[in-house]
Coordinates of C-alpha atoms in Angstrom, one line a residue:
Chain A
X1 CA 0.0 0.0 0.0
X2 CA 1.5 3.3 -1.1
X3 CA 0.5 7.0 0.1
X4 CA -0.5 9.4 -2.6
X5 CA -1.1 13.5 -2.1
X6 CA -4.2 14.2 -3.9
X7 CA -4.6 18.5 -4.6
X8 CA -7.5 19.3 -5.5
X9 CA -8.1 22.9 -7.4
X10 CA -10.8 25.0 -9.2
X11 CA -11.2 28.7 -10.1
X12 CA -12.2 30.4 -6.8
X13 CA -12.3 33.6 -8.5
X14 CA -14.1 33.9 -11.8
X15 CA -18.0 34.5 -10.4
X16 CA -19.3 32.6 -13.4
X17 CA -17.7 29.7 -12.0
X18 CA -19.1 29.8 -8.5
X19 CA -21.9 27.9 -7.3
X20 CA -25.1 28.9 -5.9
X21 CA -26.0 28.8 -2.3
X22 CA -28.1 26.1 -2.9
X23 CA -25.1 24.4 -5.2
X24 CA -22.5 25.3 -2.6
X25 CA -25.0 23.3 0.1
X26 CA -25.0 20.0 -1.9
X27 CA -21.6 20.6 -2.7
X28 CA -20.5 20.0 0.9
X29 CA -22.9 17.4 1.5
X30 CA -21.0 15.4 -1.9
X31 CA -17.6 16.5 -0.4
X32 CA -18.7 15.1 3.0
X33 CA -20.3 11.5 1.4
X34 CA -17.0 11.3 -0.4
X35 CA -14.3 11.6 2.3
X36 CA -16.8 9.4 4.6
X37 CA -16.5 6.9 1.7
X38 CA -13.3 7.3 1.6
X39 CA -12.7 6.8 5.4
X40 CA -15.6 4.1 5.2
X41 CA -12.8 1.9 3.0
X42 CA -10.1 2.9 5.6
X43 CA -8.5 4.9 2.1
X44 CA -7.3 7.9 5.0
X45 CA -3.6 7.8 5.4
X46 CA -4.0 11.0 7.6
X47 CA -6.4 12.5 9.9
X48 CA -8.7 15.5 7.3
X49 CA -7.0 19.0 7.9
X50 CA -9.1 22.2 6.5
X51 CA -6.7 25.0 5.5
X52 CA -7.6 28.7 4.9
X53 CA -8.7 29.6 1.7
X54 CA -6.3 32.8 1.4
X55 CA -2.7 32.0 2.5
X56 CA 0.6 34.0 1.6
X57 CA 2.6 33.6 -1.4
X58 CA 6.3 33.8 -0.5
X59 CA 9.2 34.9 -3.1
X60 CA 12.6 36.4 -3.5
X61 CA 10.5 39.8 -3.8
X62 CA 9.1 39.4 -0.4
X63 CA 5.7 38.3 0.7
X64 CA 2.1 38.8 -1.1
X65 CA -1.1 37.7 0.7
X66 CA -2.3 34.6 -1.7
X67 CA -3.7 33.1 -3.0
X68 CA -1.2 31.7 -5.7
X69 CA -3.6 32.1 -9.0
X70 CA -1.4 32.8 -11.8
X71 CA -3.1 29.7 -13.5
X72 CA -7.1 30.4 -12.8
X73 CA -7.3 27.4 -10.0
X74 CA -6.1 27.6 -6.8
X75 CA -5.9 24.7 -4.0
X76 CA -8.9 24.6 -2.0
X77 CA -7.4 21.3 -0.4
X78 CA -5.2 18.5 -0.1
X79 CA -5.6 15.2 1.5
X80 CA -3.2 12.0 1.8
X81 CA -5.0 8.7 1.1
X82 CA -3.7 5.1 0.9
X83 CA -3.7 3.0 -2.3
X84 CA -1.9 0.3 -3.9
X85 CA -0.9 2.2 -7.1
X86 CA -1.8 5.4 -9.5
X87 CA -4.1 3.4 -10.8
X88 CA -6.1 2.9 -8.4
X89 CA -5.5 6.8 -6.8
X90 CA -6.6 8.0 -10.2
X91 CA -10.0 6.0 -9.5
X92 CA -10.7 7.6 -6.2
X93 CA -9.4 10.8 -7.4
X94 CA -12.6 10.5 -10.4
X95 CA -15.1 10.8 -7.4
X96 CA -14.1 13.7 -6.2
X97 CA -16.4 16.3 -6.1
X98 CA -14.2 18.8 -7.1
X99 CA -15.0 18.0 -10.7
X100 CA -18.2 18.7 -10.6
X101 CA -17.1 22.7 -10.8
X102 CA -14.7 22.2 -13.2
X103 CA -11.6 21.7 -10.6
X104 CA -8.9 19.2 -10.9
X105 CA -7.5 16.8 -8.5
X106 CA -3.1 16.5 -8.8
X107 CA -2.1 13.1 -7.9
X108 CA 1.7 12.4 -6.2
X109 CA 2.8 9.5 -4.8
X110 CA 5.0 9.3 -1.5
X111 CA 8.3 8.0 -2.2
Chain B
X1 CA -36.0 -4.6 54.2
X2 CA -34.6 -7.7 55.4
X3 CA -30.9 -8.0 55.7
X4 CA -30.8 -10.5 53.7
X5 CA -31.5 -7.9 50.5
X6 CA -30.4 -5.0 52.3
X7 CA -26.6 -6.2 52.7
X8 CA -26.0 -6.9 49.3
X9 CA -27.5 -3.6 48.2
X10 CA -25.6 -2.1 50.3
X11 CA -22.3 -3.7 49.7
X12 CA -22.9 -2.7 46.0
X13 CA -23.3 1.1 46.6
X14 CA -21.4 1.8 49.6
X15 CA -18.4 -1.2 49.5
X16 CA -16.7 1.1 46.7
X17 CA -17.1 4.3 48.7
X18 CA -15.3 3.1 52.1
X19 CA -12.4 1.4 49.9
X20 CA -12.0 5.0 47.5
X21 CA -11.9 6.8 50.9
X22 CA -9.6 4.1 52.2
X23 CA -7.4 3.7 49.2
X24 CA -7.2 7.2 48.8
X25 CA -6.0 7.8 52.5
X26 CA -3.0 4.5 52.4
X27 CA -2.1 4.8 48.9
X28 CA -1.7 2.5 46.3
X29 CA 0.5 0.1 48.5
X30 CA -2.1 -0.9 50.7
X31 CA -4.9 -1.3 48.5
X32 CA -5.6 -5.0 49.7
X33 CA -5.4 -3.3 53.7
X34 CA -8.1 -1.5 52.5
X35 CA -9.8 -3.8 51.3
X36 CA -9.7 -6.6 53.8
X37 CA -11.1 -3.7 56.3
X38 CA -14.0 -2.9 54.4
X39 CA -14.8 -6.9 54.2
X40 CA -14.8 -7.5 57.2
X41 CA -17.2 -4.1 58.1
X42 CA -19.7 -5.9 56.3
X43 CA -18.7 -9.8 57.7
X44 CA -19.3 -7.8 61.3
X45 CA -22.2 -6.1 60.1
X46 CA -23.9 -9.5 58.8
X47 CA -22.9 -11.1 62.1
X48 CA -23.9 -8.5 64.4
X49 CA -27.3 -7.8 62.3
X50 CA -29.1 -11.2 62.6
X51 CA -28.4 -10.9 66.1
X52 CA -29.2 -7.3 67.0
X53 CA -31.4 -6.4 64.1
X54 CA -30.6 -3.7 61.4
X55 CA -29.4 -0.6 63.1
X56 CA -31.2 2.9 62.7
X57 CA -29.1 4.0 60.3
X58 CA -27.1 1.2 58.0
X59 CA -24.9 3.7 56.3
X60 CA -23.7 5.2 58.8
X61 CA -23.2 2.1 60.9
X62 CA -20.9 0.6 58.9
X63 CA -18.8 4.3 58.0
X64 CA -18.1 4.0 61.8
X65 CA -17.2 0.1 62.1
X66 CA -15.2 0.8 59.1
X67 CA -13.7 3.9 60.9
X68 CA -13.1 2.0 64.1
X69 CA -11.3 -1.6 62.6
X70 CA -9.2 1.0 60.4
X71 CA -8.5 2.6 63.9
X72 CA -7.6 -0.4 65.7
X73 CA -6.1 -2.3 62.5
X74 CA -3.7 1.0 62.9
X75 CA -3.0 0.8 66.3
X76 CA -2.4 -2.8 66.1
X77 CA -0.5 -3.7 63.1
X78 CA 3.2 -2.0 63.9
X79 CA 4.6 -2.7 59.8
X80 CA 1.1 -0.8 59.2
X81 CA 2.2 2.0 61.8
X82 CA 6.0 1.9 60.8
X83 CA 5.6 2.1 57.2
X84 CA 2.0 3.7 56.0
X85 CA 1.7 6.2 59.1
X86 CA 4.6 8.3 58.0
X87 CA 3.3 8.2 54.3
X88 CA -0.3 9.5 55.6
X89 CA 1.6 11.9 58.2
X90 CA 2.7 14.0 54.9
X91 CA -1.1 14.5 53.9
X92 CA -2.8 15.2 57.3
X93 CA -2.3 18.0 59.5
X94 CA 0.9 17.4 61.8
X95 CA -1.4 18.3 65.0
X96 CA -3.7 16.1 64.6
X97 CA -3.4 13.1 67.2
X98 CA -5.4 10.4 65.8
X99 CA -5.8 9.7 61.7
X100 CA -8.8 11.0 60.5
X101 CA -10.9 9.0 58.9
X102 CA -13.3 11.4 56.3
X103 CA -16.1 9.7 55.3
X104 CA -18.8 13.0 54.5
X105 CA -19.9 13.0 51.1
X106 CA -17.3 15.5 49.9
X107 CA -14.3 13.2 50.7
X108 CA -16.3 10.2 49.7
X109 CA -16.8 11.8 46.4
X110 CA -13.3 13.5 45.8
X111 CA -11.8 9.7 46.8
X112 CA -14.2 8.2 44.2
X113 CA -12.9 10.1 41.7
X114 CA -9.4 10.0 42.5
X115 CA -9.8 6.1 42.2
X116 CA -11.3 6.5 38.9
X117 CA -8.1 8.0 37.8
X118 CA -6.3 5.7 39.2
X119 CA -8.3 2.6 37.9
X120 CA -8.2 3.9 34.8
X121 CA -4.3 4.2 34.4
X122 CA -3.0 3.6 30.9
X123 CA -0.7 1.2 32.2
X124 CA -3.0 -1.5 32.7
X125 CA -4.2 -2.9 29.2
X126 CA -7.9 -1.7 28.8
X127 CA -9.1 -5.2 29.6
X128 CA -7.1 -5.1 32.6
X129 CA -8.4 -1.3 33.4
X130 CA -12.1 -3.1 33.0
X131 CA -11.7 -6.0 35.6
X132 CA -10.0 -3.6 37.9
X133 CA -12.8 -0.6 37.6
X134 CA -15.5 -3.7 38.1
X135 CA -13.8 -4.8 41.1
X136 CA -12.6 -1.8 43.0
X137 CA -15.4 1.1 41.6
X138 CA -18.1 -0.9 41.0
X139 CA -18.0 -3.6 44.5
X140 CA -18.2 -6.7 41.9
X141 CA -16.8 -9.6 43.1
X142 CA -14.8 -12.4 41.2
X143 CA -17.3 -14.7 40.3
X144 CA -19.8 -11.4 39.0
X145 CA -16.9 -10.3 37.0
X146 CA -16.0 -14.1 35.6
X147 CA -19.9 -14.5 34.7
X148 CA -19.5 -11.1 32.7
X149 CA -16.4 -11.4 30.8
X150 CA -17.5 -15.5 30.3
X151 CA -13.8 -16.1 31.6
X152 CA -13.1 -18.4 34.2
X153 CA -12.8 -17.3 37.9
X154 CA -8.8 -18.2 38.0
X155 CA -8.2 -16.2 35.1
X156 CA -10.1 -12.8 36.7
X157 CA -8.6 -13.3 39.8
X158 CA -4.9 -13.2 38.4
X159 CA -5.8 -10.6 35.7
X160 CA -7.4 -8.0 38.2
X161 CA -4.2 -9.0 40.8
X162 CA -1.5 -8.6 38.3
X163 CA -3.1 -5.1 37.1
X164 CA -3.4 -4.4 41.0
X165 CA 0.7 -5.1 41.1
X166 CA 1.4 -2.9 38.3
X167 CA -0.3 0.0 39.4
X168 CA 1.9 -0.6 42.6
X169 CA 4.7 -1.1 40.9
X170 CA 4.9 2.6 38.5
X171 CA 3.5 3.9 42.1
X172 CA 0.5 5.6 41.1
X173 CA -0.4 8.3 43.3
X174 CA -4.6 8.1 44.4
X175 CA -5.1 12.0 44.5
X176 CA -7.2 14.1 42.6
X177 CA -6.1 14.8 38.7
X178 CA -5.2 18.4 38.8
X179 CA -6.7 20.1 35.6
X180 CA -4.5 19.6 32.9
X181 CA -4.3 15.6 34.2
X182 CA -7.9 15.5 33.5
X183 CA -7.2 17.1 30.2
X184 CA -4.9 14.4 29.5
X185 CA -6.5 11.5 31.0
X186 CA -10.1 12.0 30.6
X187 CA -10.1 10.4 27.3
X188 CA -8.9 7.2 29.2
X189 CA -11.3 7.5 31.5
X190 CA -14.4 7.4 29.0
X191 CA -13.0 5.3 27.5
X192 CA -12.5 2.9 29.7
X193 CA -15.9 3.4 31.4
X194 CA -17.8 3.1 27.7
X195 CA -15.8 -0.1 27.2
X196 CA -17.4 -1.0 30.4
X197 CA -20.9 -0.5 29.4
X198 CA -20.9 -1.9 26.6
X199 CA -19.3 -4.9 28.3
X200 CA -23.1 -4.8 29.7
X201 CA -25.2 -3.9 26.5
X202 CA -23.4 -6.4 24.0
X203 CA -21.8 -9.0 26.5
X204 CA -23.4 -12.5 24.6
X205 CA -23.7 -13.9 28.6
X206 CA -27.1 -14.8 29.0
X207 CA -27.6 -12.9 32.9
X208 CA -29.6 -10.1 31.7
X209 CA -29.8 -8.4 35.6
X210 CA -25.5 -8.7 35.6
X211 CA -25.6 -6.6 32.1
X212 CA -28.0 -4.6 33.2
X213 CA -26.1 -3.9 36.2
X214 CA -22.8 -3.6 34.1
X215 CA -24.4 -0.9 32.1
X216 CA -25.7 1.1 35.2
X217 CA -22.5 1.1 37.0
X218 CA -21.3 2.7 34.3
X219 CA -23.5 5.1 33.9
X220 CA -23.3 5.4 37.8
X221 CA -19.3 6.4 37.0
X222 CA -20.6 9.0 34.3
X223 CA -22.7 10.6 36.7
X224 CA -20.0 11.0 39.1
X225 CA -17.7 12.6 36.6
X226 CA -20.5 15.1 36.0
X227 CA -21.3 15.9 39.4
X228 CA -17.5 17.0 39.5
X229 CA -17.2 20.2 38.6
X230 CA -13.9 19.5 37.0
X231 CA -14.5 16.5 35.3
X232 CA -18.0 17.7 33.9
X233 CA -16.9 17.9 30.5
X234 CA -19.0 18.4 27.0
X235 CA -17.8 15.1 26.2
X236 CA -18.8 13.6 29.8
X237 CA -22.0 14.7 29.0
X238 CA -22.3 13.0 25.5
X239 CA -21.0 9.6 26.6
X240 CA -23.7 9.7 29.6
X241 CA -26.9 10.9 26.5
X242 CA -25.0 8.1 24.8
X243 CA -25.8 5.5 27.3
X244 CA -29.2 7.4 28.4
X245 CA -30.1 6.4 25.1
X246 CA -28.8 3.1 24.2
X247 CA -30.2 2.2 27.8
X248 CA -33.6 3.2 26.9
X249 CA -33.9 -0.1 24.5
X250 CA -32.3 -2.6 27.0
X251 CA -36.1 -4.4 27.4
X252 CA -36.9 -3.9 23.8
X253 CA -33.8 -5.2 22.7
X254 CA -33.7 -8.9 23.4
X255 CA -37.1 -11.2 23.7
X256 CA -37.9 -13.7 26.1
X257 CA -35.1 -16.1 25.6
X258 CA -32.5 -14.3 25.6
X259 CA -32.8 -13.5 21.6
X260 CA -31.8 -10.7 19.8
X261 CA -34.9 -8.3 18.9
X262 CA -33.4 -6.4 15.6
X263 CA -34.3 -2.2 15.6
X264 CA -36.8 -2.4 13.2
X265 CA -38.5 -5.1 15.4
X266 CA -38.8 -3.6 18.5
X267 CA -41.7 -2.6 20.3
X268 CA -41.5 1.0 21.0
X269 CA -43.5 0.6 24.1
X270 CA -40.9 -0.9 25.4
X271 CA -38.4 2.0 24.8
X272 CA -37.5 4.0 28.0
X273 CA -39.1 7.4 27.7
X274 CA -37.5 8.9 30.9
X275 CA -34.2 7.3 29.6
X276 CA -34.5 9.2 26.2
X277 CA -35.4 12.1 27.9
X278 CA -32.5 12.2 30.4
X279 CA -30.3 11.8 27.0
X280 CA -31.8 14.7 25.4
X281 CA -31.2 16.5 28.7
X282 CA -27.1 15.4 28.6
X283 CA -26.6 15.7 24.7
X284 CA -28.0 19.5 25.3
X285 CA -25.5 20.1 28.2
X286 CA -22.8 18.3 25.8
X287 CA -23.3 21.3 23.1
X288 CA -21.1 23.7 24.6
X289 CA -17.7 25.0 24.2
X290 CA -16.1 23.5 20.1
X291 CA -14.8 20.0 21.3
X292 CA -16.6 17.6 19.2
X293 CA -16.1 14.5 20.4
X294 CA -16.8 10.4 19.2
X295 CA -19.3 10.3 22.0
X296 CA -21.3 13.4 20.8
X297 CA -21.1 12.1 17.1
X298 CA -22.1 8.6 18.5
X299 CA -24.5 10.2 20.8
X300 CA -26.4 12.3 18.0
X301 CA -26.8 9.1 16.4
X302 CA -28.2 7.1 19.0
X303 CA -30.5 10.7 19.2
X304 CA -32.2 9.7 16.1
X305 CA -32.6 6.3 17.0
X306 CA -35.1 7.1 19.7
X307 CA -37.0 8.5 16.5
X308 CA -38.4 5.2 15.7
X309 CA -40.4 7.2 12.2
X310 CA -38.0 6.5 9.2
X311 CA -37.9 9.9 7.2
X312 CA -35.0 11.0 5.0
X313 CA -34.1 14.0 7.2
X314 CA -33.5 11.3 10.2
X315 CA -31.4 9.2 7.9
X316 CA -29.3 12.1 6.4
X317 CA -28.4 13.2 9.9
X318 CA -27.2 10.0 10.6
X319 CA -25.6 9.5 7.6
X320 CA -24.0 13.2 8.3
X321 CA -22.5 12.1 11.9
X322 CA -21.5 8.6 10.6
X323 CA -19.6 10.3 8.0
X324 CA -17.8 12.5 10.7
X325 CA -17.6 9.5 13.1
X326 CA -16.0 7.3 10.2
X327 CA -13.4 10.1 9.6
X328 CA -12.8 10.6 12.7
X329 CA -12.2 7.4 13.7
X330 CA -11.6 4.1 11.5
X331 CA -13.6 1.0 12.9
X332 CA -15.1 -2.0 10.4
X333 CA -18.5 -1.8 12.3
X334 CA -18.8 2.3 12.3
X335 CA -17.9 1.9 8.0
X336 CA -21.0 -0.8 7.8
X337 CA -23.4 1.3 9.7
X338 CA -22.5 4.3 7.8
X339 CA -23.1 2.2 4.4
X340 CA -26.3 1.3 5.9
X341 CA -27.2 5.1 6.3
X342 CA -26.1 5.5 2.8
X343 CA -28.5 3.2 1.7
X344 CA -31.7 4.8 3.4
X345 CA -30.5 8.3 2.1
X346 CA -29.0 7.1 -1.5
X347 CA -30.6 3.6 -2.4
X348 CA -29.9 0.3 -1.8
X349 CA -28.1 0.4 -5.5
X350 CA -25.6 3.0 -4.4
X351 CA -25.2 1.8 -1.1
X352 CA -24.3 -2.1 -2.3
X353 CA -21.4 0.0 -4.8
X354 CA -19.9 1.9 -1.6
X355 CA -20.6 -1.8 0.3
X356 CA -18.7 -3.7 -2.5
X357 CA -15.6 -1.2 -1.6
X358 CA -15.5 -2.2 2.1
X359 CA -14.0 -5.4 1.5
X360 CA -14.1 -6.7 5.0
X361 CA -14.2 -10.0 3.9
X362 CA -14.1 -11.5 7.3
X363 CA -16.7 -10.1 8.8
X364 CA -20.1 -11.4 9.1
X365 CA -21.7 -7.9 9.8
X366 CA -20.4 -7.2 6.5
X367 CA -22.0 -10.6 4.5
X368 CA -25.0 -9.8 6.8
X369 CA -25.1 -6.4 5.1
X370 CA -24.9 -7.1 1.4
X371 CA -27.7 -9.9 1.8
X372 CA -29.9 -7.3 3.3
X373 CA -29.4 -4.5 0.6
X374 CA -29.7 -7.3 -1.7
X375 CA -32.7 -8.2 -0.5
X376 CA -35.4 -6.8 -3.0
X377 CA -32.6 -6.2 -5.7
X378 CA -31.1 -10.1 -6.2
X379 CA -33.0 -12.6 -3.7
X380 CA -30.1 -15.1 -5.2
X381 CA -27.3 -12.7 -4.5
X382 CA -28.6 -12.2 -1.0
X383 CA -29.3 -15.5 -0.1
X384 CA -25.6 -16.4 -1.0
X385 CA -24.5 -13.4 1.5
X386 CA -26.2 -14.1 4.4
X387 CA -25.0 -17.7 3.8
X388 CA -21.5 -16.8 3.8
X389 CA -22.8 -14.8 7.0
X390 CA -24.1 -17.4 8.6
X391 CA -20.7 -19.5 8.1
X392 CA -18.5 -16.6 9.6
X393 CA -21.0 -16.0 12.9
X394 CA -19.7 -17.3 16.1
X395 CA -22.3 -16.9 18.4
X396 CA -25.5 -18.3 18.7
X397 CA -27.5 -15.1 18.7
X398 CA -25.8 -13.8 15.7
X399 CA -26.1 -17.4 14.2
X400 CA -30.1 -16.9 14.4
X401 CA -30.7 -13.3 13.1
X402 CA -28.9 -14.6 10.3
X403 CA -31.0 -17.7 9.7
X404 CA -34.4 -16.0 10.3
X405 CA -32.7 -13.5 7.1
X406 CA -32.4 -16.9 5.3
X407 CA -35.8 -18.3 6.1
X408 CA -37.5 -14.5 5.4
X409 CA -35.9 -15.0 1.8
X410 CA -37.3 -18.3 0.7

């Protein structure tokens, strides 16, 4: 069994892209479902962490409050699991709910 | 009351009180001294009672024969005077002549709850913590204790010595947990304490009044924890709703013989009302300050249980707080009950997906699980389940829930 960082991002920013109140509710409801699914199959390798939204963005320039969006998304999480091999990460990662607003989930295996 | 029911009763509530007071007062050392004095208060008082009739005042009879052999065993025993009287010199005032015994309520009840501190060490295995807290908090004897754990007598006997020896020998102090102990330690204690009441609710021995007692005495513990300012935490409070309302289905739970009487197939009139009240009154008092604990998730749960009506807003809150509960915490049987939620709030279709993942493949819960959300989807596919089930099952009451499943399908 192998340990595997899954990011997951979308674009916080662009108000298009956000959801509704009523979206955002069901959204957490899915989030919740699928990391009690995910704890259900004993997949946690770590206890869940939230992390603030905003953050700092640290350079040779100095400091900048974050977050980091030159690309659109930016993290809104990161969790470790457990699984025997990309493959099967990959196939969790395709239930995250993240996708659902267009986010991404970036997969890396501990080493 | 005849003595003959009022000894017993009385050995049960007040035998642990005299020993906590003693214990407290000798020290871990001397925990047998203690204990050999407050036997042989009651052996006088069973003597002297057939004779002379039951005093006045039982209690407080035997607080002063206990007082007085402690006295006397004092003055009499000189490796008691030599070695113990300068240890209890430190603690008692230097000008007072004679050892003073406290037995008022306040020492009574700071004692007990030094001993539940003590009991509940983390250097005893929890097992060991169990037999112990049975015997020294609870007034159980050997053969009570055997009967619970189905163990035989020998084995009890060594198992609550040797944890006895241990706490002797890393020295553990009997005083009262200073704040940030209880911080620390208060996890053990629950714990320990739920351990012990479920040791009551799901204990497979067929002596109905010894579980029942099993689960009072630990909710008698609870309530002593509460009633202490210090120790009357938010999560105190939802481990005591938790067994308020896990209680209030004891009589609805198992039939006549002993059987097991499924949720679904219990009749509510037999549900505790005052019980589920008293939960509702803890869980409320558990909802302060931003600790959420496994006892208020598993308390919330046991919440909705008491709502026997199946609607979907019951069975998304308890799919919500077995969700938390399941991150919190790993455990086979929490992941199965939450997959069970899933299925009253998703389907039985998406539920037997998330159940496929579970892959506990040695559990019989688990076989016992897929032939139920089978049930109305693939009578064939469920019947092989519960078959499996019923070839993992190791007790007889599990052995027959899963049978009547079988005989329901065909």
């Amino acid at each position: 069994m192998n340990e595997f960082l899954l990011i997951f991002r979308r674009d916080f920013i662009t108000k298009e892209a956000q959801p509704s109140p009523e979206e955002l509710q069901q959204h957490l409801q899915q989030w919740q479902n699928w990391f009690g699914s995910l704890a259900a199959q004993d997949k946690l390798a770590r206890p869940l962490q939230r992390w603030d939204g905003q953050g700092k963005l640290v350079n040779s320039k100095g400091t900048t409050d974050g977050p980091f969006v030159e690309i659109k998304e930016s993290i809104g999480g990161l969790i470790i699991i457990k699984a025997k091999d990309y493959d099967e990460a990959a196939e969790i990662a395709q239930g995250c709910p993240v996708l659902n607003f267009g986010g991404n989930v970036e997969i890396r295996m501990a080493v | 009351m005849e003595h003959q029911e009022l000894l017993p009763n009385l050995f049960r509530t007040e035998y642990q009180k005299i020993v906590s007071v003693l214990c407290s007062l000798f020290g871990i050392q001397h925990i047998e001294i203690a204990e050999d004095i407050v036997s042989d208060t009651f052996l006088t008082a069973s003597e002297t009672w057939s004779i002379k009739g039951i005093p006045e005042n039982p209690t407080a009879w035997l607080y002063t024969a206990a007082k007085n052999k402690t006295k006397n065993y004092l003055k009499r025993n000189n490796v008691f005077e030599t070695k113990i009287a300068t240890e209890i010199k430190h603690s008692t005032p230097l000008n007072n002549p004679e050892i003073d015994i406290d037995l008022s309520d306040q020492n009574i009840a700071d004692s007990q709850l030094a001993m539940i501190f003590t009991v509940c060490n983390p250097c005893n295995s929890e097992e060991a913590q169990i037999a112990l807290a049975l015997n020294l908090l609870c007034g159980f004897g050997i053969n009570e204790i055997s009967d619970a754990f189905l163990s035989n007598k020998e084995v009890i006997y060594k198992r609550i010595n040797r944890a006895k020896e241990k706490l002797k020998e890393e020295n553990i102090k009997i005083q009262n947990p200073s704040n940030s102990e209880i911080k620390d330690r208060i996890q053990t204690v629950l714990k320990t304490i739920y351990l012990l009441y479920s040791e009551g609710y799901y204990s497979i021995s067929q002596n109905t009044t010894l579980r029942k007692d099993l689960c009072t005495e630990a909710m008698r513990l609870t309530y002593l924890l509460i009633q202490n300012e210090s120790t009357n935490l938010p999560q105190t409070n939802a481990l005591m709703a938790l067994m308020c309302f896990h209680s209030s289905r004891f009589d609805a739970r198992t039939g006549l013989n002993g059987e097991i009487i499924l949720y679904e197939d219990q009749d509510q009139s037999l549900w505790n009302q005052e019980l589920i009240d008293r939960g509702t009154y803890f869980l409320s008092q558990s909802s302060t300050g931003n600790t959420l604990s496994k006892y208020h998730l598993e308390a919330g749960i046991a919440y909705w249980h008491t709502i026997k009506k199946d609607t979907i807003k019951k069975w998304e809150n308890i799919l919500e707080l077995y969700n938390n509960l399941i991150i919190l915490e790993y455990s086979p049987i929490v992941a199965l009950n939450r997959t069970y939620a899933l299925s009253k709030v998703k389907g039985k279709k998406e539920a037997i997906k998330e159940a496929e993942k579970l892959n506990l493949t040695d559990n019989h819960f688990y076989y016992s699980l897929l032939g139920n959300l089978y049930s109305e989807i693939d009578s064939k596919k469920a019947l092989q389940h519960f078959e499996t089930a019923l070839g993992l099952a190791k007790t007889v009451s599990d052995k027959n829930v899963i049978s009547r499943n079988i005989e329901q399908l065909q």
